[in-house]
């Protein structure tokens, strides 16, 4: 007989999921009510308003997709892209490649703009791609590349799209609630995110928002959206503004309790305060890592405070170190992905996990494990460097 | 400022979600761990084994899709159906219509076999459709129609598909764990379900299983699956048997804790015992409803024990009754769907909600509300009829 599962209490400092607050876990386990219950419909309205705040948008079509971020990505592509379209896709990490897959599975053509992993998207290359492909009607890019820890200039990229009469599809899975994101001010058109990063909610839900321009394109489609589940014209009937909600699919009721609570916590803290907290903890972590003798993989001006890519020192066994952190310290950090596997670690400081306690705990554990592994580091230098940073604030 | 949400404790006796056991809610809120954590990979293996038991299958490709039942349906269609295919789709309620949408969005042709809502799928009509369409390579049908409360003969339908060299796609959203379902014995090929019905888990996850014949069709596809998120060749890399799990998307970790616990509870009770419990409570409810003077909408031999469609008495206001049950008794029952809106109620007795306590509570509340609404019913007859049924067991 299989028995109940009791997970250990980990500290999640990888690329997500991040630590979930006890408040959010408490909300998650409240009694399930029906997805058409009038009280649930009120909750849906509150979630919409809270997501509009998080995204900094007044977009009417702002809602959580009932599936993980990959499905949110797919929702943006299948609704906005039609067969025969040309889409400029920026790739500077894993997720640009996934966008290309989405474009091609929509029967459209992906024009790739490639930058090195660890570098931001080049505005000049995107401008050149538009010049070469005046038929392109969509630009897709990742704001915060989870695979490398790099921030691209989303504001400038959205402006480039507008200047070329294209709509923008923006991956904000790792940026939402961690760094500045202004959907309306920047004129982003279709934006998706995830719950398990800087919102510090459980994984499984993907907040999305669509501009009026995006809605118009969806409404003027000649072909049906290839996905019934992700067809925004149908989803709108359930999440739309009218009092009468048309059943589309059964909403993930408890997951939405959790999302609501995580957004209430974000509102209580305030977006700006959350950004400052992410920055402070990031700088302290970097100070500690550099004092230890490690080096960051991304240039300072492009670093994401919520996801810190660190070069693995020569001669150190990547998997050994991560296993030791997990088994001896209950601490999860992330491996490198794709071309960076074995070369970098990704240390997340996302949402609830972005705390002084976690910065100091991670430095302590990493120092202990690297020392044990025989790495040449500056023992005992990391903690004072990080603490000095905190006390200096 | 938006504040935390505290739902009331409802009794969920609609078409789903059904009541979730406190054990499952407790599992749901355990600390989140990473989706690549070795302990999580063990949990995934256990879930796979438990789902194989629930589905009565040895299919290697048995796993929970990270999204609701509608996405499970779509996963079966987009992986098995290619552009130009002909699919025979049986429709005797809402969900056959959704299958047609799925077929057409795959670029295939749907040959519809229609039966009246409230009737099972006609085997003769399906046989005739195969005779008329020898090119059909797939048969799709709903085992337990959630919109009407009707059971169709899944075993015979799967055999018809096999006899005609077609694969079967079977909707078991409402049947899994409520009535007999033998995937291997019946030779069903692609089967999807939901968590929020007779498993009494939270909504949001869709268990699926694919036969070897289905896997071979997926592997021999000429075109990529149009959905990246639901592409089984990619999902297999994460859920497959090898020790090395390739990251596809971030699994809904906490939801899978809940699914695991609900499946552990099912294993503890035993499938056969669960079926007997659903039958006993169904017969008691029907005895009570009929003693009250109400009539069932479906002939006895086709009724689902877990979903009881009741004719709304003449002159009774559907919405008033359901609102009164919800507001005064915290009891949710279901409205009619589609052509049955305003004509029937759907009373669910699913999973954890299928209990003597709920049968008696529902009859008591319904009698009180119908009396208040001035309906002509036999007052005080329902409870003794149901109780006699229980004590006679």
CSV table of N, CA and C in Angstrom, one decimal, chain A residues 1-10 12 16-18 20 23 25-26 28-35 37-40 43 46 50 66-68 70-71 74 95 98 101-102 104-105 196-197 202-204 224-231 234 247-255 257 260-261 264 267-268 326 332 337, chain B residues 1-10 12 16-18 20 23 25-26 28-40 43 46 50 66-68 70-71 74 95 98 101-102 104-105 196-197 202-204 224-231 234 247-255 257 260-261 264 267-268 326 332 337:
chain,number,residue,atom,x,y,z
A,1,UNK,N,0.8,-1.2,0.0
A,1,UNK,CA,0.0,0.0,0.0
A,1,UNK,C,0.9,1.3,0.0
A,2,UNK,N,0.5,2.2,-0.8
A,2,UNK,CA,1.2,3.5,-0.8
A,2,UNK,C,0.6,4.3,0.3
A,3,UNK,N,1.5,5.1,1.0
A,3,UNK,CA,1.1,5.9,2.2
A,3,UNK,C,1.2,7.3,1.9
A,4,UNK,N,0.6,8.1,2.8
A,4,UNK,CA,0.6,9.6,2.6
A,4,UNK,C,2.1,10.1,2.4
A,5,UNK,N,2.2,11.3,1.7
A,5,UNK,CA,3.5,11.9,1.5
A,5,UNK,C,3.7,13.1,2.3
A,6,UNK,N,4.8,13.1,3.0
A,6,UNK,CA,5.1,14.3,3.9
A,6,UNK,C,6.4,14.9,3.4
A,7,UNK,N,6.4,15.9,2.6
A,7,UNK,CA,7.6,16.5,2.1
A,7,UNK,C,8.4,17.2,3.3
A,8,UNK,N,9.7,17.3,3.1
A,8,UNK,CA,10.5,18.1,4.0
A,8,UNK,C,10.3,19.6,3.8
A,9,UNK,N,10.7,20.3,4.8
A,9,UNK,CA,10.7,21.8,4.7
A,9,UNK,C,11.9,22.3,4.0
A,10,UNK,N,11.9,22.5,2.7
A,10,UNK,CA,13.0,23.0,2.0
A,10,UNK,C,13.1,24.5,2.0
A,12,UNK,N,13.6,27.1,-0.9
A,12,UNK,CA,13.6,27.1,-2.3
A,12,UNK,C,14.3,28.3,-2.9
A,16,UNK,N,12.6,28.7,-9.3
A,16,UNK,CA,11.2,28.5,-9.0
A,16,UNK,C,10.9,27.1,-9.2
A,17,UNK,N,9.9,26.6,-8.4
A,17,UNK,CA,9.1,27.3,-7.4
A,17,UNK,C,9.9,27.9,-6.3
A,18,UNK,N,9.5,29.1,-5.8
A,18,UNK,CA,10.1,29.7,-4.7
A,18,UNK,C,9.4,29.4,-3.4
A,20,UNK,N,6.9,29.3,-0.6
A,20,UNK,CA,5.5,29.8,-0.5
A,20,UNK,C,5.2,30.2,1.0
A,23,UNK,N,1.0,32.0,4.9
A,23,UNK,CA,-0.3,32.6,4.6
A,23,UNK,C,-1.0,32.0,3.3
A,25,UNK,N,-0.2,29.1,1.8
A,25,UNK,CA,-0.5,27.7,2.0
A,25,UNK,C,-1.8,27.6,2.8
A,26,UNK,N,-2.0,28.5,3.8
A,26,UNK,CA,-3.2,28.5,4.6
A,26,UNK,C,-4.5,28.8,3.7
A,28,UNK,N,-4.7,28.3,0.5
A,28,UNK,CA,-4.8,27.2,-0.4
A,28,UNK,C,-5.7,26.1,0.1
A,29,UNK,N,-5.6,25.8,1.4
A,29,UNK,CA,-6.3,24.7,2.0
A,29,UNK,C,-7.7,25.0,2.6
A,30,UNK,N,-8.2,26.2,2.3
A,30,UNK,CA,-9.6,26.5,2.8
A,30,UNK,C,-10.6,25.7,2.0
A,31,UNK,N,-11.8,25.5,2.6
A,31,UNK,CA,-12.8,24.6,1.9
A,31,UNK,C,-13.1,25.0,0.5
A,32,UNK,N,-13.1,24.0,-0.4
A,32,UNK,CA,-13.5,24.2,-1.8
A,32,UNK,C,-14.9,24.7,-1.9
A,33,UNK,N,-15.2,25.7,-2.7
A,33,UNK,CA,-16.6,26.0,-3.1
A,33,UNK,C,-16.7,25.9,-4.6
A,34,UNK,N,-17.9,26.0,-5.1
A,34,UNK,CA,-18.1,25.8,-6.5
A,34,UNK,C,-17.6,26.9,-7.4
A,35,UNK,N,-17.2,26.6,-8.6
A,35,UNK,CA,-16.6,27.6,-9.5
A,35,UNK,C,-17.7,28.5,-10.1
A,37,UNK,N,-20.2,29.5,-7.8
A,37,UNK,CA,-20.7,30.1,-6.5
A,37,UNK,C,-20.6,31.6,-6.6
A,38,UNK,N,-21.7,32.4,-6.2
A,38,UNK,CA,-21.6,33.8,-6.3
A,38,UNK,C,-20.3,34.4,-5.5
A,39,UNK,N,-20.0,33.7,-4.4
A,39,UNK,CA,-18.8,34.2,-3.6
A,39,UNK,C,-17.5,33.9,-4.4
A,40,UNK,N,-17.5,32.9,-5.2
A,40,UNK,CA,-16.3,32.6,-6.0
A,40,UNK,C,-16.2,33.6,-7.1
A,43,UNK,N,-14.6,36.6,-5.8
A,43,UNK,CA,-13.2,36.3,-5.6
A,43,UNK,C,-12.5,36.5,-7.0
A,46,UNK,N,-12.0,40.1,-7.6
A,46,UNK,CA,-10.9,40.7,-6.8
A,46,UNK,C,-9.5,40.3,-7.4
A,50,UNK,N,-6.5,42.7,-8.5
A,50,UNK,CA,-5.1,42.6,-8.0
A,50,UNK,C,-4.1,42.3,-9.0
A,66,UNK,N,-5.7,28.7,-16.1
A,66,UNK,CA,-5.8,27.5,-15.2
A,66,UNK,C,-4.7,26.5,-15.5
A,67,UNK,N,-3.5,26.9,-15.6
A,67,UNK,CA,-2.4,26.0,-16.0
A,67,UNK,C,-1.1,26.8,-15.8
A,68,UNK,N,0.1,26.0,-15.8
A,68,UNK,CA,1.4,26.7,-15.6
A,68,UNK,C,1.8,27.7,-16.7
A,70,UNK,N,3.9,27.8,-19.0
A,70,UNK,CA,4.0,27.3,-20.4
A,70,UNK,C,2.7,27.4,-21.1
A,71,UNK,N,1.6,27.2,-20.4
A,71,UNK,CA,0.3,27.3,-21.0
A,71,UNK,C,-0.1,28.8,-21.2
A,74,UNK,N,1.6,29.7,-24.3
A,74,UNK,CA,0.8,29.2,-25.4
A,74,UNK,C,-0.5,29.9,-25.7
A,95,UNK,N,14.0,30.1,-23.1
A,95,UNK,CA,12.5,30.4,-23.3
A,95,UNK,C,12.2,31.0,-24.7
A,98,UNK,N,11.5,28.1,-26.8
A,98,UNK,CA,10.1,27.6,-26.6
A,98,UNK,C,9.1,28.5,-27.4
A,101,UNK,N,9.0,27.4,-30.9
A,101,UNK,CA,8.2,26.2,-31.1
A,101,UNK,C,6.7,26.6,-31.2
A,102,UNK,N,6.3,27.5,-30.3
A,102,UNK,CA,4.9,27.9,-30.3
A,102,UNK,C,4.5,28.6,-31.6
A,104,UNK,N,5.8,28.2,-34.6
A,104,UNK,CA,5.8,27.2,-35.7
A,104,UNK,C,4.6,26.3,-35.6
A,105,UNK,N,4.2,26.0,-34.3
A,105,UNK,CA,3.0,25.1,-34.2
A,105,UNK,C,1.8,25.8,-34.5
A,196,UNK,N,4.7,30.9,-9.5
A,196,UNK,CA,5.7,30.3,-8.6
A,196,UNK,C,7.0,31.0,-8.6
A,197,UNK,N,7.1,32.2,-9.0
A,197,UNK,CA,8.4,33.0,-9.0
A,197,UNK,C,8.2,34.1,-7.9
A,202,UNK,N,2.0,28.9,-5.1
A,202,UNK,CA,2.3,27.6,-5.6
A,202,UNK,C,2.3,27.6,-7.1
A,203,UNK,N,3.1,26.7,-7.7
A,203,UNK,CA,3.1,26.6,-9.2
A,203,UNK,C,1.8,26.0,-9.7
A,204,UNK,N,1.5,26.4,-10.9
A,204,UNK,CA,0.3,25.8,-11.6
A,204,UNK,C,-0.6,26.8,-12.3
A,224,UNK,N,-10.5,29.8,-36.2
A,224,UNK,CA,-10.6,29.6,-34.8
A,224,UNK,C,-9.2,29.3,-34.2
A,225,UNK,N,-9.1,29.7,-32.9
A,225,UNK,CA,-7.9,29.4,-32.2
A,225,UNK,C,-7.7,27.9,-32.1
A,226,UNK,N,-6.5,27.4,-32.3
A,226,UNK,CA,-6.3,25.9,-32.4
A,226,UNK,C,-6.6,25.2,-31.1
A,227,UNK,N,-6.5,25.9,-30.0
A,227,UNK,CA,-6.7,25.3,-28.7
A,227,UNK,C,-8.1,25.8,-28.2
A,228,UNK,N,-9.0,24.8,-27.9
A,228,UNK,CA,-10.3,25.1,-27.3
A,228,UNK,C,-10.0,25.6,-25.9
A,229,UNK,N,-9.2,24.9,-25.1
A,229,UNK,CA,-9.0,25.2,-23.7
A,229,UNK,C,-8.4,26.6,-23.5
A,230,UNK,N,-7.6,27.1,-24.4
A,230,UNK,CA,-6.9,28.4,-24.3
A,230,UNK,C,-7.6,29.5,-25.1
A,231,UNK,N,-8.7,29.2,-25.8
A,231,UNK,CA,-9.3,30.2,-26.7
A,231,UNK,C,-9.9,31.3,-25.8
A,234,UNK,N,-13.6,32.3,-25.7
A,234,UNK,CA,-14.4,31.4,-24.8
A,234,UNK,C,-14.1,31.7,-23.3
A,247,UNK,N,-20.1,28.9,-18.2
A,247,UNK,CA,-19.2,27.8,-17.8
A,247,UNK,C,-18.3,27.5,-19.0
A,248,UNK,N,-17.0,27.6,-18.8
A,248,UNK,CA,-16.1,27.1,-19.8
A,248,UNK,C,-15.3,25.9,-19.3
A,249,UNK,N,-14.6,26.0,-18.3
A,249,UNK,CA,-14.0,24.8,-17.7
A,249,UNK,C,-14.1,25.0,-16.1
A,250,UNK,N,-13.9,24.0,-15.4
A,250,UNK,CA,-13.9,24.1,-13.9
A,250,UNK,C,-12.6,24.8,-13.5
A,251,UNK,N,-12.8,25.9,-12.8
A,251,UNK,CA,-11.6,26.7,-12.4
A,251,UNK,C,-10.9,26.0,-11.3
A,252,UNK,N,-9.6,26.1,-11.2
A,252,UNK,CA,-8.9,25.5,-10.1
A,252,UNK,C,-9.1,26.3,-8.8
A,253,UNK,N,-10.2,26.0,-8.1
A,253,UNK,CA,-10.7,26.9,-7.1
A,253,UNK,C,-9.6,27.2,-6.0
A,254,UNK,N,-9.1,26.1,-5.4
A,254,UNK,CA,-8.1,26.3,-4.3
A,254,UNK,C,-6.9,27.0,-4.7
A,255,UNK,N,-6.4,26.7,-5.9
A,255,UNK,CA,-5.2,27.4,-6.4
A,255,UNK,C,-5.5,28.9,-6.5
A,257,UNK,N,-7.6,30.6,-4.6
A,257,UNK,CA,-7.5,31.1,-3.2
A,257,UNK,C,-6.0,31.5,-2.9
A,260,UNK,N,-4.9,34.6,-4.9
A,260,UNK,CA,-5.5,35.8,-4.3
A,260,UNK,C,-4.7,36.2,-3.1
A,261,UNK,N,-4.4,35.3,-2.2
A,261,UNK,CA,-3.7,35.6,-1.0
A,261,UNK,C,-2.3,36.2,-1.3
A,264,UNK,N,-2.8,39.7,-2.4
A,264,UNK,CA,-3.2,40.6,-1.3
A,264,UNK,C,-1.9,40.9,-0.5
A,267,UNK,N,0.0,43.5,-2.5
A,267,UNK,CA,-0.6,44.8,-2.4
A,267,UNK,C,-0.3,45.4,-1.0
A,268,UNK,N,-0.3,44.6,0.0
A,268,UNK,CA,0.0,45.1,1.4
A,268,UNK,C,1.4,45.7,1.4
A,326,UNK,N,21.1,20.3,-0.8
A,326,UNK,CA,19.7,19.8,-0.6
A,326,UNK,C,19.6,18.8,0.5
A,332,UNK,N,17.5,24.2,-1.8
A,332,UNK,CA,17.5,24.0,-3.2
A,332,UNK,C,18.0,25.2,-4.0
A,337,UNK,N,20.8,25.6,-17.2
A,337,UNK,CA,19.9,25.0,-18.2
A,337,UNK,C,20.5,25.1,-19.6
B,1,UNK,N,-8.1,48.6,0.0
B,1,UNK,CA,-7.3,47.4,0.0
B,1,UNK,C,-8.2,46.1,0.0
B,2,UNK,N,-7.8,45.2,-0.8
B,2,UNK,CA,-8.4,43.9,-0.8
B,2,UNK,C,-7.9,43.0,0.3
B,3,UNK,N,-8.8,42.3,1.0
B,3,UNK,CA,-8.4,41.5,2.2
B,3,UNK,C,-8.5,40.0,1.8
B,4,UNK,N,-8.0,39.2,2.7
B,4,UNK,CA,-8.0,37.8,2.6
B,4,UNK,C,-9.4,37.2,2.4
B,5,UNK,N,-9.5,36.1,1.7
B,5,UNK,CA,-10.8,35.5,1.4
B,5,UNK,C,-11.0,34.3,2.2
B,6,UNK,N,-12.1,34.3,2.9
B,6,UNK,CA,-12.5,33.1,3.7
B,6,UNK,C,-13.8,32.5,3.2
B,7,UNK,N,-13.7,31.4,2.5
B,7,UNK,CA,-14.9,30.8,1.9
B,7,UNK,C,-15.7,30.2,3.0
B,8,UNK,N,-17.0,30.1,2.8
B,8,UNK,CA,-17.9,29.3,3.8
B,8,UNK,C,-17.6,27.8,3.6
B,9,UNK,N,-18.1,27.0,4.5
B,9,UNK,CA,-18.0,25.6,4.4
B,9,UNK,C,-19.3,25.1,3.7
B,10,UNK,N,-19.2,24.9,2.4
B,10,UNK,CA,-20.4,24.4,1.6
B,10,UNK,C,-20.4,22.9,1.6
B,12,UNK,N,-20.9,20.3,-1.3
B,12,UNK,CA,-20.8,20.3,-2.7
B,12,UNK,C,-21.5,19.1,-3.3
B,16,UNK,N,-19.7,18.7,-9.6
B,16,UNK,CA,-18.3,18.9,-9.4
B,16,UNK,C,-17.9,20.4,-9.5
B,17,UNK,N,-17.0,20.9,-8.7
B,17,UNK,CA,-16.2,20.1,-7.7
B,17,UNK,C,-17.1,19.5,-6.6
B,18,UNK,N,-16.6,18.4,-6.1
B,18,UNK,CA,-17.3,17.7,-5.0
B,18,UNK,C,-16.5,18.1,-3.7
B,20,UNK,N,-14.1,18.1,-0.8
B,20,UNK,CA,-12.8,17.6,-0.7
B,20,UNK,C,-12.5,17.2,0.7
B,23,UNK,N,-8.4,15.4,4.7
B,23,UNK,CA,-7.0,14.8,4.5
B,23,UNK,C,-6.4,15.3,3.2
B,25,UNK,N,-7.1,18.3,1.7
B,25,UNK,CA,-6.8,19.7,1.9
B,25,UNK,C,-5.5,19.8,2.8
B,26,UNK,N,-5.4,18.9,3.7
B,26,UNK,CA,-4.1,18.9,4.6
B,26,UNK,C,-2.9,18.6,3.7
B,28,UNK,N,-2.6,19.1,0.5
B,28,UNK,CA,-2.4,20.2,-0.4
B,28,UNK,C,-1.5,21.3,0.2
B,29,UNK,N,-1.7,21.6,1.5
B,29,UNK,CA,-1.0,22.7,2.0
B,29,UNK,C,0.4,22.4,2.7
B,30,UNK,N,0.9,21.2,2.4
B,30,UNK,CA,2.2,20.9,2.9
B,30,UNK,C,3.3,21.7,2.1
B,31,UNK,N,4.5,21.9,2.7
B,31,UNK,CA,5.5,22.8,2.1
B,31,UNK,C,5.8,22.4,0.7
B,32,UNK,N,5.9,23.4,-0.2
B,32,UNK,CA,6.2,23.2,-1.6
B,32,UNK,C,7.7,22.7,-1.7
B,33,UNK,N,8.0,21.7,-2.5
B,33,UNK,CA,9.4,21.4,-2.8
B,33,UNK,C,9.5,21.5,-4.3
B,34,UNK,N,10.7,21.4,-4.8
B,34,UNK,CA,11.0,21.7,-6.2
B,34,UNK,C,10.5,20.5,-7.1
B,35,UNK,N,10.2,20.9,-8.3
B,35,UNK,CA,9.6,19.9,-9.3
B,35,UNK,C,10.6,18.9,-9.8
B,36,UNK,N,11.9,19.2,-9.5
B,36,UNK,CA,13.0,18.2,-9.9
B,36,UNK,C,13.6,17.6,-8.6
B,37,UNK,N,13.1,17.9,-7.4
B,37,UNK,CA,13.6,17.3,-6.2
B,37,UNK,C,13.5,15.8,-6.2
B,38,UNK,N,14.5,15.1,-5.8
B,38,UNK,CA,14.4,13.6,-5.9
B,38,UNK,C,13.2,13.1,-5.1
B,39,UNK,N,12.8,13.7,-4.1
B,39,UNK,CA,11.6,13.2,-3.3
B,39,UNK,C,10.4,13.5,-4.1
B,40,UNK,N,10.4,14.6,-4.9
B,40,UNK,CA,9.2,14.8,-5.8
B,40,UNK,C,9.1,13.8,-6.9
B,43,UNK,N,7.5,10.9,-5.6
B,43,UNK,CA,6.0,11.1,-5.5
B,43,UNK,C,5.4,10.9,-6.9
B,46,UNK,N,4.9,7.3,-7.5
B,46,UNK,CA,3.7,6.8,-6.7
B,46,UNK,C,2.4,7.2,-7.3
B,50,UNK,N,-0.6,4.7,-8.6
B,50,UNK,CA,-2.0,4.9,-8.0
B,50,UNK,C,-3.0,5.2,-9.1
B,66,UNK,N,-1.2,18.8,-16.1
B,66,UNK,CA,-1.2,19.9,-15.2
B,66,UNK,C,-2.2,21.0,-15.5
B,67,UNK,N,-3.4,20.6,-15.7
B,67,UNK,CA,-4.5,21.5,-16.0
B,67,UNK,C,-5.8,20.7,-15.9
B,68,UNK,N,-7.0,21.5,-15.9
B,68,UNK,CA,-8.3,20.8,-15.7
B,68,UNK,C,-8.6,19.8,-16.8
B,70,UNK,N,-10.7,19.7,-19.2
B,70,UNK,CA,-10.8,20.2,-20.6
B,70,UNK,C,-9.5,20.1,-21.3
B,71,UNK,N,-8.4,20.3,-20.5
B,71,UNK,CA,-7.1,20.2,-21.1
B,71,UNK,C,-6.7,18.8,-21.3
B,74,UNK,N,-8.2,17.9,-24.4
B,74,UNK,CA,-7.5,18.4,-25.6
B,74,UNK,C,-6.2,17.6,-25.8
B,95,UNK,N,-20.7,17.4,-23.5
B,95,UNK,CA,-19.3,17.2,-23.7
B,95,UNK,C,-18.9,16.5,-25.1
B,98,UNK,N,-18.1,19.4,-27.2
B,98,UNK,CA,-16.8,19.9,-26.9
B,98,UNK,C,-15.7,19.1,-27.7
B,101,UNK,N,-15.6,20.2,-31.2
B,101,UNK,CA,-14.7,21.4,-31.3
B,101,UNK,C,-13.2,21.0,-31.4
B,102,UNK,N,-12.9,20.1,-30.5
B,102,UNK,CA,-11.5,19.6,-30.5
B,102,UNK,C,-11.1,19.0,-31.8
B,104,UNK,N,-12.3,19.4,-34.8
B,104,UNK,CA,-12.2,20.4,-35.9
B,104,UNK,C,-11.0,21.3,-35.8
B,105,UNK,N,-10.7,21.7,-34.5
B,105,UNK,CA,-9.5,22.5,-34.3
B,105,UNK,C,-8.2,21.8,-34.6
B,196,UNK,N,-11.8,16.5,-9.7
B,196,UNK,CA,-12.8,17.2,-8.9
B,196,UNK,C,-14.1,16.5,-8.8
B,197,UNK,N,-14.2,15.2,-9.3
B,197,UNK,CA,-15.4,14.5,-9.3
B,197,UNK,C,-15.3,13.4,-8.2
B,202,UNK,N,-9.1,18.5,-5.2
B,202,UNK,CA,-9.4,19.9,-5.7
B,202,UNK,C,-9.4,19.8,-7.3
B,203,UNK,N,-10.2,20.8,-7.9
B,203,UNK,CA,-10.2,20.9,-9.3
B,203,UNK,C,-8.8,21.4,-9.8
B,204,UNK,N,-8.5,21.1,-11.1
B,204,UNK,CA,-7.3,21.7,-11.7
B,204,UNK,C,-6.3,20.7,-12.4
B,224,UNK,N,4.1,17.8,-36.1
B,224,UNK,CA,4.2,18.0,-34.7
B,224,UNK,C,2.8,18.3,-34.1
B,225,UNK,N,2.6,17.9,-32.8
B,225,UNK,CA,1.4,18.2,-32.1
B,225,UNK,C,1.2,19.7,-32.0
B,226,UNK,N,0.0,20.2,-32.3
B,226,UNK,CA,-0.1,21.7,-32.4
B,226,UNK,C,0.0,22.4,-31.0
B,227,UNK,N,-0.1,21.6,-29.9
B,227,UNK,CA,0.2,22.2,-28.6
B,227,UNK,C,1.5,21.8,-28.1
B,228,UNK,N,2.3,22.8,-27.8
B,228,UNK,CA,3.6,22.5,-27.1
B,228,UNK,C,3.4,22.0,-25.7
B,229,UNK,N,2.5,22.6,-25.0
B,229,UNK,CA,2.3,22.3,-23.6
B,229,UNK,C,1.7,20.9,-23.4
B,230,UNK,N,0.9,20.5,-24.4
B,230,UNK,CA,0.2,19.1,-24.2
B,230,UNK,C,0.9,18.1,-25.1
B,231,UNK,N,2.0,18.3,-25.7
B,231,UNK,CA,2.7,17.4,-26.6
B,231,UNK,C,3.2,16.2,-25.7
B,234,UNK,N,6.9,15.3,-25.5
B,234,UNK,CA,7.7,16.1,-24.6
B,234,UNK,C,7.4,15.8,-23.1
B,247,UNK,N,13.3,18.6,-17.8
B,247,UNK,CA,12.4,19.6,-17.5
B,247,UNK,C,11.5,20.0,-18.7
B,248,UNK,N,10.2,19.9,-18.5
B,248,UNK,CA,9.3,20.4,-19.5
B,248,UNK,C,8.5,21.6,-19.1
B,249,UNK,N,7.8,21.5,-18.0
B,249,UNK,CA,7.2,22.7,-17.4
B,249,UNK,C,7.2,22.4,-15.9
B,250,UNK,N,7.0,23.5,-15.1
B,250,UNK,CA,7.0,23.4,-13.7
B,250,UNK,C,5.7,22.7,-13.2
B,251,UNK,N,5.8,21.5,-12.6
B,251,UNK,CA,4.7,20.7,-12.2
B,251,UNK,C,3.9,21.5,-11.1
B,252,UNK,N,2.6,21.3,-11.0
B,252,UNK,CA,1.8,21.9,-9.9
B,252,UNK,C,2.0,21.1,-8.7
B,253,UNK,N,3.1,21.4,-8.0
B,253,UNK,CA,3.6,20.5,-6.9
B,253,UNK,C,2.5,20.3,-5.8
B,254,UNK,N,1.9,21.3,-5.3
B,254,UNK,CA,1.0,21.1,-4.2
B,254,UNK,C,-0.3,20.4,-4.7
B,255,UNK,N,-0.8,20.7,-5.9
B,255,UNK,CA,-1.9,20.0,-6.4
B,255,UNK,C,-1.6,18.5,-6.5
B,257,UNK,N,0.4,16.9,-4.5
B,257,UNK,CA,0.3,16.3,-3.2
B,257,UNK,C,-1.2,15.9,-2.9
B,260,UNK,N,-2.2,12.9,-4.9
B,260,UNK,CA,-1.6,11.7,-4.3
B,260,UNK,C,-2.5,11.2,-3.1
B,261,UNK,N,-2.8,12.1,-2.2
B,261,UNK,CA,-3.6,11.8,-1.0
B,261,UNK,C,-4.9,11.2,-1.4
B,264,UNK,N,-4.4,7.7,-2.5
B,264,UNK,CA,-4.1,6.9,-1.4
B,264,UNK,C,-5.4,6.5,-0.7
B,267,UNK,N,-7.2,3.9,-2.7
B,267,UNK,CA,-6.6,2.6,-2.6
B,267,UNK,C,-6.9,2.0,-1.2
B,268,UNK,N,-7.0,2.8,-0.2
B,268,UNK,CA,-7.3,2.3,1.2
B,268,UNK,C,-8.7,1.7,1.2
B,326,UNK,N,-28.3,27.1,-1.4
B,326,UNK,CA,-27.0,27.6,-1.1
B,326,UNK,C,-26.9,28.6,0.0
B,332,UNK,N,-24.8,23.2,-2.3
B,332,UNK,CA,-24.7,23.4,-3.7
B,332,UNK,C,-25.2,22.2,-4.5
B,337,UNK,N,-27.7,21.9,-17.8
B,337,UNK,CA,-26.8,22.5,-18.7
B,337,UNK,C,-27.3,22.4,-20.1
